Coordinates of C-alpha atoms and ligand atoms in Angstrom, one line a residue:
M166 CA 110.3 -12.2 -7.3
A167 CA 112.8 -12.5 -10.1
S168 CA 114.2 -9.2 -11.2
G169 CA 116.4 -8.5 -14.2
P170 CA 118.4 -5.5 -15.4
A171 CA 116.9 -3.3 -18.0
A172 CA 117.6 -4.7 -21.4
A173 CA 120.0 -3.3 -24.0
P174 CA 118.5 -1.6 -27.0
G175 CA 117.1 -3.8 -29.7
S176 CA 117.4 -7.1 -27.8
S177 CA 114.4 -9.2 -27.5
R178 CA 113.8 -11.5 -24.6
Q179 CA 111.2 -14.1 -23.5
F180 CA 109.6 -14.6 -20.1
N181 CA 107.9 -17.8 -19.0
L182 CA 105.2 -16.6 -16.6
A183 CA 103.8 -19.1 -14.2
K184 CA 100.1 -19.2 -13.3
E185 CA 98.9 -16.1 -11.5
S186 CA 102.1 -14.2 -11.9
E187 CA 102.9 -10.9 -13.8
L188 CA 105.7 -9.2 -15.7
R189 CA 106.0 -5.6 -14.5
V190 CA 107.5 -3.2 -16.9
E191 CA 108.3 0.5 -16.8
V192 CA 109.0 2.2 -20.1
G193 CA 111.4 5.2 -20.4
P194 CA 110.4 8.6 -21.7
D195 CA 111.6 8.2 -25.2
T196 CA 112.5 4.6 -25.8
P197 CA 110.0 2.4 -27.6
L198 CA 109.1 -1.0 -26.3
R199 CA 107.0 -3.8 -27.8
V200 CA 105.4 -6.8 -26.3
R201 CA 103.8 -9.9 -27.7
L202 CA 102.2 -13.0 -26.4
L203 CA 103.9 -16.2 -27.7
S204 CA 101.8 -18.8 -25.9
G205 CA 99.1 -19.1 -23.2
T206 CA 96.9 -16.1 -22.2
A207 CA 97.8 -12.9 -20.6
E208 CA 96.2 -9.5 -19.9
I209 CA 97.2 -5.9 -19.3
F210 CA 94.9 -4.4 -16.6
G211 CA 92.1 -6.7 -17.5
T212 CA 92.4 -6.6 -21.3
E213 CA 93.7 -9.7 -23.0
L214 CA 96.7 -9.6 -25.2
P215 CA 96.1 -10.7 -28.8
P216 CA 98.2 -13.8 -29.6
E217 CA 101.4 -13.4 -31.7
N218 CA 100.8 -9.7 -32.6
W219 CA 103.4 -7.1 -31.4
L220 CA 101.9 -4.4 -29.3
S221 CA 103.7 -1.1 -28.9
I222 CA 103.8 0.3 -25.4
S223 CA 103.7 4.1 -25.1
P224 CA 106.6 5.9 -23.5
R225 CA 106.4 6.5 -19.7
Q226 CA 103.9 3.6 -19.3
K227 CA 104.1 1.4 -16.3
L228 CA 102.2 -1.8 -16.5
A229 CA 101.9 -5.4 -15.6
I230 CA 101.3 -8.3 -18.0
F231 CA 99.4 -10.8 -15.9
T232 CA 98.5 -14.4 -16.6
W233 CA 95.9 -16.5 -14.9
N234 CA 97.0 -19.8 -16.3
G235 CA 100.6 -19.3 -17.5
A236 CA 102.0 -17.7 -20.6
T237 CA 105.2 -16.9 -22.5
V238 CA 105.6 -13.3 -23.5
E239 CA 108.4 -11.5 -25.4
L240 CA 109.6 -8.0 -25.0
D241 CA 111.6 -6.1 -27.6
G242 CA 113.2 -2.7 -27.0
V243 CA 114.4 -0.8 -23.9
S244 CA 112.7 -0.7 -20.6
E245 CA 113.7 1.1 -17.4
V246 CA 112.5 -1.7 -15.1
E247 CA 111.3 -5.2 -15.8
Y248 CA 110.7 -8.1 -13.4
V249 CA 108.4 -11.0 -12.7
A250 CA 106.3 -11.0 -9.6
D251 CA 104.3 -14.0 -8.3
E252 CA 102.6 -12.2 -5.4
T253 CA 99.7 -10.1 -6.6
P254 CA 96.3 -9.2 -5.3
M255 CA 94.7 -10.2 -8.6
V256 CA 92.6 -13.1 -7.2
S257 CA 90.9 -10.7 -4.7
Y258 CA 90.3 -8.2 -7.5
V259 CA 88.7 -10.8 -9.7
N260 CA 86.6 -12.1 -6.8
V261 CA 85.2 -8.5 -6.4
H262 CA 84.5 -8.6 -10.1
A263 CA 82.5 -11.8 -9.7
I264 CA 80.4 -10.3 -7.0
L265 CA 79.7 -7.2 -9.1
D266 CA 78.8 -9.4 -12.0
G267 CA 76.3 -11.3 -10.0
R268 CA 74.7 -8.0 -9.0
R269 CA 74.5 -6.9 -12.7
V270 CA 72.8 -10.2 -13.6
R271 CA 70.2 -9.7 -10.8
A272 CA 69.7 -6.1 -11.8
K273 CA 69.1 -7.1 -15.4
A274 CA 66.7 -9.9 -14.3
S275 CA 64.6 -7.4 -12.4
Q276 CA 64.2 -4.9 -15.2
G277 CA 60.6 -3.8 -15.5
S278 CA 60.1 -4.2 -11.8
D279 CA 60.9 -1.5 -9.3
K280 CA 63.7 0.9 -10.1
D281 CA 66.0 0.2 -7.1
S282 CA 66.6 -3.5 -7.9
S283 CA 67.2 -2.8 -11.6
Q284 CA 70.2 -0.7 -10.6
G285 CA 73.5 -2.5 -11.1
P286 CA 76.5 -1.9 -8.8
R287 CA 77.8 1.6 -8.3
V288 CA 81.4 1.1 -7.3
I289 CA 83.6 3.8 -6.0
V290 CA 87.4 3.1 -5.7
V291 CA 89.1 5.1 -3.0
G292 CA 92.6 5.1 -1.5
P293 CA 95.7 7.2 -1.1
M294 CA 97.9 8.4 -4.0
D295 CA 99.5 5.6 -5.9
S296 CA 97.5 2.8 -4.4
G297 CA 96.5 1.5 -7.9
K298 CA 93.0 3.0 -8.1
S299 CA 93.0 3.8 -11.8
S300 CA 94.4 0.4 -12.6
L301 CA 91.8 -1.4 -10.5
C302 CA 89.0 0.7 -12.2
R303 CA 90.4 -0.4 -15.6
M304 CA 90.4 -4.1 -14.6
L305 CA 86.8 -4.0 -13.3
L306 CA 85.6 -2.2 -16.4
S307 CA 87.4 -4.4 -18.9
W308 CA 86.4 -7.6 -17.1
A309 CA 82.7 -6.4 -17.1
C310 CA 83.0 -5.6 -20.9
K311 CA 84.4 -9.0 -21.6
Q312 CA 81.2 -10.4 -20.0
G313 CA 79.1 -8.2 -22.4
W314 CA 78.2 -5.3 -20.0
K315 CA 78.6 -1.6 -20.9
P316 CA 79.5 0.0 -17.5
T317 CA 80.0 3.7 -17.1
F318 CA 83.4 4.9 -16.0
V319 CA 83.4 8.1 -13.9
D320 CA 86.7 9.8 -13.2
L321 CA 86.6 12.4 -10.4
D322 CA 90.4 12.7 -10.3
I323 CA 91.2 16.2 -11.5
G324 CA 95.0 15.7 -11.1
Q325 CA 95.7 12.3 -12.8
G326 CA 92.4 11.5 -14.4
S327 CA 92.3 9.3 -17.5
I328 CA 89.3 10.4 -19.5
T329 CA 90.1 13.9 -20.5
I330 CA 92.5 16.6 -19.6
P331 CA 93.5 17.6 -16.0
G332 CA 91.1 20.0 -14.2
C333 CA 88.0 18.1 -15.4
I334 CA 85.7 15.5 -14.0
A335 CA 84.1 13.2 -16.6
A336 CA 82.2 10.1 -17.4
T337 CA 82.0 7.8 -20.4
P338 CA 80.4 4.4 -21.2
I339 CA 82.9 1.6 -21.7
E340 CA 81.8 -0.8 -24.4
M341 CA 84.9 -2.8 -25.0
P342 CA 87.8 -3.9 -22.9
I343 CA 90.1 -0.9 -22.6
D344 CA 92.8 -0.9 -25.2
A345 CA 96.2 -1.3 -23.4
V346 CA 97.8 1.2 -25.7
E347 CA 95.0 3.7 -26.6
G348 CA 93.5 3.9 -23.1
I349 CA 89.9 5.0 -22.3
P350 CA 87.8 5.7 -25.5
L351 CA 87.0 9.3 -26.0
E352 CA 84.0 9.1 -28.3
M353 CA 81.3 10.1 -25.9
P354 CA 82.6 11.6 -22.7
I355 CA 80.5 13.9 -20.6
V356 CA 82.9 16.4 -19.2
Y357 CA 82.6 19.2 -16.6
F358 CA 85.3 21.8 -16.3
Y359 CA 86.6 22.7 -12.9
G360 CA 89.8 24.3 -14.1
H361 CA 92.3 23.5 -11.4
T362 CA 94.3 20.4 -10.5
T363 CA 93.6 20.5 -6.8
P364 CA 90.1 20.6 -5.2
N365 CA 91.0 23.1 -2.4
V366 CA 91.2 26.0 -4.9
N367 CA 87.4 26.0 -4.9
A368 CA 85.9 22.9 -3.2
E369 CA 82.4 24.3 -3.4
L370 CA 82.6 24.4 -7.2
Y371 CA 84.1 20.9 -7.3
K372 CA 81.1 19.6 -5.3
V373 CA 78.6 21.4 -7.5
L374 CA 80.2 19.8 -10.6
V375 CA 80.2 16.4 -9.0
K376 CA 76.5 16.7 -8.3
E377 CA 75.8 17.9 -11.9
L378 CA 77.7 15.0 -13.3
A379 CA 75.8 12.6 -11.0
R380 CA 72.5 14.1 -12.0
T381 CA 73.3 13.9 -15.7
L382 CA 74.2 10.2 -15.4
E383 CA 71.0 9.6 -13.3
R384 CA 69.0 11.0 -16.2
Q385 CA 70.8 8.8 -18.7
F386 CA 70.3 5.7 -16.6
S387 CA 66.6 6.3 -16.2
G388 CA 66.2 6.0 -20.0
N389 CA 68.7 3.2 -20.5
A390 CA 68.1 -0.1 -18.7
E391 CA 71.2 -1.7 -20.1
S392 CA 73.7 0.9 -18.7
R393 CA 71.6 1.1 -15.5
A394 CA 72.2 -2.7 -14.9
A395 CA 75.8 -2.5 -15.9
G396 CA 76.3 0.2 -13.2
M397 CA 79.3 2.4 -12.8
V398 CA 82.9 2.4 -11.7
I399 CA 84.1 5.6 -10.1
N400 CA 87.7 6.6 -9.8
T401 CA 88.6 9.2 -7.1
M402 CA 91.5 11.5 -6.1
G403 CA 94.3 10.2 -3.9
W404 CA 93.6 12.8 -1.3
V405 CA 92.0 11.0 1.6
E406 CA 92.6 13.3 4.6
G407 CA 90.6 16.4 5.7
L408 CA 88.9 18.1 2.8
G409 CA 89.9 15.1 0.6
Y410 CA 88.0 12.8 2.9
E411 CA 85.0 15.1 3.0
L412 CA 85.0 15.1 -0.8
L413 CA 85.1 11.3 -0.9
L414 CA 82.0 11.2 1.3
H415 CA 80.3 13.8 -0.9
A416 CA 81.0 11.7 -4.0
I417 CA 79.7 8.5 -2.3
E418 CA 76.5 10.4 -1.5
A419 CA 76.2 12.2 -4.9
F420 CA 76.5 9.1 -7.0
D421 CA 74.6 6.9 -4.5
A422 CA 77.5 4.5 -4.5
N423 CA 76.7 1.0 -3.0
V424 CA 80.2 -0.6 -3.1
V425 CA 83.2 1.3 -1.7
L426 CA 86.5 -0.4 -2.5
V427 CA 89.3 0.9 -0.3
L428 CA 92.8 0.3 -1.6
G429 CA 95.7 -0.1 0.7
Q430 CA 94.7 1.9 3.8
E431 CA 93.3 0.4 7.0
K432 CA 92.5 3.7 8.6
L433 CA 90.5 5.0 5.7
C434 CA 88.6 1.8 5.5
S435 CA 87.6 1.7 9.1
M436 CA 86.7 5.4 9.0
L437 CA 84.4 4.8 6.0
K438 CA 82.9 1.7 7.6
E439 CA 82.1 3.6 10.7
V440 CA 80.5 6.6 9.0
L441 CA 78.6 4.4 6.5
K442 CA 77.3 1.9 8.9
S443 CA 74.0 3.7 9.0
K444 CA 73.6 2.7 5.3
P445 CA 73.2 -1.1 5.2
N446 CA 73.0 -1.1 1.4
V447 CA 76.5 0.3 1.1
D448 CA 79.4 -2.3 1.3
V449 CA 82.8 -1.1 2.3
V450 CA 85.5 -3.6 1.1
K451 CA 89.2 -3.4 1.9
L452 CA 91.6 -4.6 -0.8
H453 CA 95.4 -4.9 -0.9
K454 CA 97.4 -2.6 -3.0
S455 CA 99.6 -4.3 -5.6
G456 CA 103.3 -4.3 -5.0
G457 CA 103.7 -3.3 -8.6
V458 CA 102.1 0.1 -8.3
V459 CA 104.7 2.7 -9.1
L460 CA 105.1 5.7 -6.9
R461 CA 105.1 9.0 -8.8
N462 CA 106.6 12.1 -7.3
A463 CA 105.3 15.7 -7.9
K464 CA 107.5 16.2 -11.0
V465 CA 106.4 13.0 -12.6
R466 CA 102.7 13.9 -11.9
Q467 CA 103.2 17.4 -13.4
K468 CA 104.7 15.8 -16.5
A469 CA 101.9 13.3 -16.8
R470 CA 99.4 16.2 -16.6
S471 CA 101.1 18.2 -19.2
F472 CA 101.4 15.1 -21.4
R473 CA 97.7 14.6 -21.3
I474 CA 97.1 18.1 -22.5
R475 CA 98.9 17.2 -25.7
A476 CA 96.2 14.7 -26.4
P477 CA 93.9 15.6 -29.4
R478 CA 91.2 17.3 -27.3
S479 CA 93.1 19.5 -25.0
A480 CA 92.9 22.6 -23.0
L481 CA 93.5 24.4 -19.8
P482 CA 92.7 27.6 -17.7
I483 CA 93.5 30.6 -15.4
G484 CA 91.4 31.9 -12.5
A485 CA 89.9 34.8 -10.7
E486 CA 90.3 35.7 -7.1
P487 CA 88.1 33.7 -4.7
V488 CA 84.9 35.6 -4.0
A489 CA 82.2 35.3 -1.3
D490 CA 80.2 32.9 -3.4
P491 CA 82.7 30.3 -4.8
T492 CA 80.4 29.3 -7.6
R493 CA 79.9 32.9 -8.8
L494 CA 80.9 33.5 -12.4
V495 CA 83.5 36.2 -13.0
A496 CA 84.0 37.6 -16.5
V497 CA 87.7 37.5 -17.6
N498 CA 89.2 40.4 -19.5
I499 CA 91.2 39.7 -22.6
S500 CA 94.8 40.1 -21.4
R501 CA 98.2 38.6 -22.0
D502 CA 97.5 36.3 -19.0
L503 CA 95.4 34.2 -21.3
L504 CA 98.3 33.3 -23.5
H505 CA 99.2 29.6 -23.4
L506 CA 96.1 28.7 -21.5
V507 CA 93.7 26.0 -22.3
L508 CA 90.1 27.2 -22.3
A509 CA 87.1 25.0 -22.0
V510 CA 84.3 25.5 -24.5
S511 CA 81.0 25.4 -22.7
Y512 CA 77.7 24.0 -24.1
A513 CA 75.9 26.7 -22.3
E514 CA 73.6 29.0 -24.3
E515 CA 73.1 31.6 -21.6
P516 CA 75.5 32.7 -18.9
D517 CA 73.4 31.3 -16.1
Q518 CA 73.8 27.8 -17.6
I519 CA 77.6 27.9 -17.6
I520 CA 78.1 26.2 -14.2
S521 CA 75.6 23.4 -14.9
S522 CA 76.7 22.8 -18.5
N523 CA 79.2 20.2 -19.6
V524 CA 81.9 21.1 -22.0
A525 CA 82.3 20.4 -25.7
G526 CA 86.0 20.4 -25.7
F527 CA 89.1 22.7 -25.3
V528 CA 91.1 25.2 -27.2
Y529 CA 94.7 26.3 -26.6
V530 CA 95.4 30.1 -26.8
T531 CA 98.4 30.8 -29.1
D532 CA 98.1 34.5 -29.4
I533 CA 96.4 37.5 -27.9
D534 CA 95.8 40.9 -29.6
I535 CA 94.7 43.2 -26.7
Q536 CA 94.0 46.2 -29.0
R537 CA 91.5 44.3 -31.2
K538 CA 90.4 42.1 -28.3
K539 CA 91.3 39.1 -30.4
I540 CA 92.3 35.6 -29.2
T541 CA 94.0 33.1 -31.6
Y542 CA 93.6 29.5 -30.6
L543 CA 94.3 26.0 -31.7
A544 CA 91.2 23.8 -31.8
P545 CA 90.9 20.1 -32.4
C546 CA 88.6 20.7 -35.4
P547 CA 87.9 23.5 -37.9
G548 CA 84.8 25.6 -37.9
E549 CA 82.9 27.6 -35.4
L550 CA 82.9 26.8 -31.7
P551 CA 79.7 25.3 -30.5
S552 CA 79.2 28.2 -28.0
K553 CA 80.5 31.7 -27.3
F554 CA 81.3 30.9 -23.7
L555 CA 84.9 29.9 -22.9
M556 CA 86.0 29.0 -19.4
V557 CA 89.2 29.7 -17.7
G558 CA 90.9 28.1 -14.6
T559 CA 94.4 28.0 -13.2
L560 CA 96.0 25.4 -15.4
T561 CA 98.7 26.4 -17.7
W562 CA 100.5 24.6 -20.4
L563 CA 103.5 25.5 -22.4
E564 CA 104.6 23.3 -25.3
G565 CA 108.0 21.9 -24.2
Ligands
ATP192 N1 100.9 -4.4 -11.0 C1 101.5 -3.3 -11.6 N2 102.7 -3.4 -12.2 C2 103.3 -2.4 -12.7 N3 102.8 -1.1 -12.7 C3 101.6 -0.9 -12.2 C4 100.9 -2.0 -11.5 N4 99.7 -1.5 -11.1 C5 99.7 -0.2 -11.4 N5 100.9 0.2 -12.0 C6 101.3 1.5 -12.5 O1 101.5 2.3 -11.3 C7 101.1 3.7 -11.5 C8 100.2 4.1 -10.5 O2 99.0 3.3 -10.5 P1 97.5 3.9 -10.6 O3 97.5 5.1 -11.6 O4 96.6 2.8 -10.8 O5 97.4 4.5 -9.1 P2 96.4 5.5 -8.5 O6 96.1 5.2 -7.1 O7 95.2 5.7 -9.4 O8 97.2 6.9 -8.6 P3 96.6 8.4 -8.3 O9 96.3 8.5 -6.9 O10 97.8 9.3 -8.7 O11 95.5 8.6 -9.3 C9 100.5 3.7 -12.9 O12 101.5 4.1 -13.8 C10 100.2 2.2 -13.2 O13 100.2 1.9 -14.6

């Protein structure tokens, strides 16, 4: 591993990357960094770099520029960390991709026959915090897209998810390799609002929403053979003990996952193998964590969450006391407590549809007039909200 000091502002430098090595880069909070490919081929989490064009890397991003066959890349700007590593688990990851691809081909070939064999792989990626789950999901999705598939990405991580804002679970079809800068496309996500960043606040509600999302996808797959064959890649939370473990099992069951990829933890892998051995159609596969995955402390995680809420479609909540039935709806009075909260706008038409409805988007409360019972909010687009039901959780956000 060759490591270099962070570069001085404005200086550009080149790296000759040998076959199957990667340049790992951590970008600071406010310093811009650009990268370009000068020769050979290289990719960022499964998406190929365009030749010659400068690509701006967003602040705070931590990434690897990996090459299968060798490449020269140039960096321009300031980074906090940059070094080249030649030991990576990428070959094992791409081998998994090849197996998944074979299953997609077989699923497509059996379209029109029985439903079970026309179902492509349903992959769930599990592992402790900072084991590289999200990065592996990205690679598997982007490699599948490169091959012409349109897999569905499901993100069950309510803390550090990458489809929408924290406190939600969501799914979206991925039709093109994921843009290294823009991230997951946001045109068509199906989003369910949980309203908290940890599942133990209301684990029953979390489970109900996971089931609803799984049911919605099942309905979509039954009418769309193409996405059924492409299958899904499911990202999970980094909580793998106790209730966290129970929720992983629940997710495997709810989505009918048939490939479980376990990143970086022997214990979790053997526990899952043991408990799933009664299901011969479920493969549990252990994979090594990449040495490049960057550990994030609680503060960094909180910052990352609040940063995601600044994204165009944002919003977050406050909650009521737990009650006997954890999925019972509680009406929230208009009070100052709502100020600076992000509320989810439900698609529900009637109150009894609220739990089972996905959300249209989010609004951010900027003012409360208690006398007139009036809420002023920021919304991503003008006009009326698609429903009169707004949902509240425990997530807060102050512009800072
Ligand atoms: N090979 C690599 N080189 C450099 N940075 C990497 C590499 N792999 C992952 N990272 C970075 O490390 C951080 C953690 O990785 P990732 O988000 O994939 O982990 P995770 O297991 O999904 O985390 P969490 O449990 O918090 O959701 C991310 O910022 C990611 O971009």
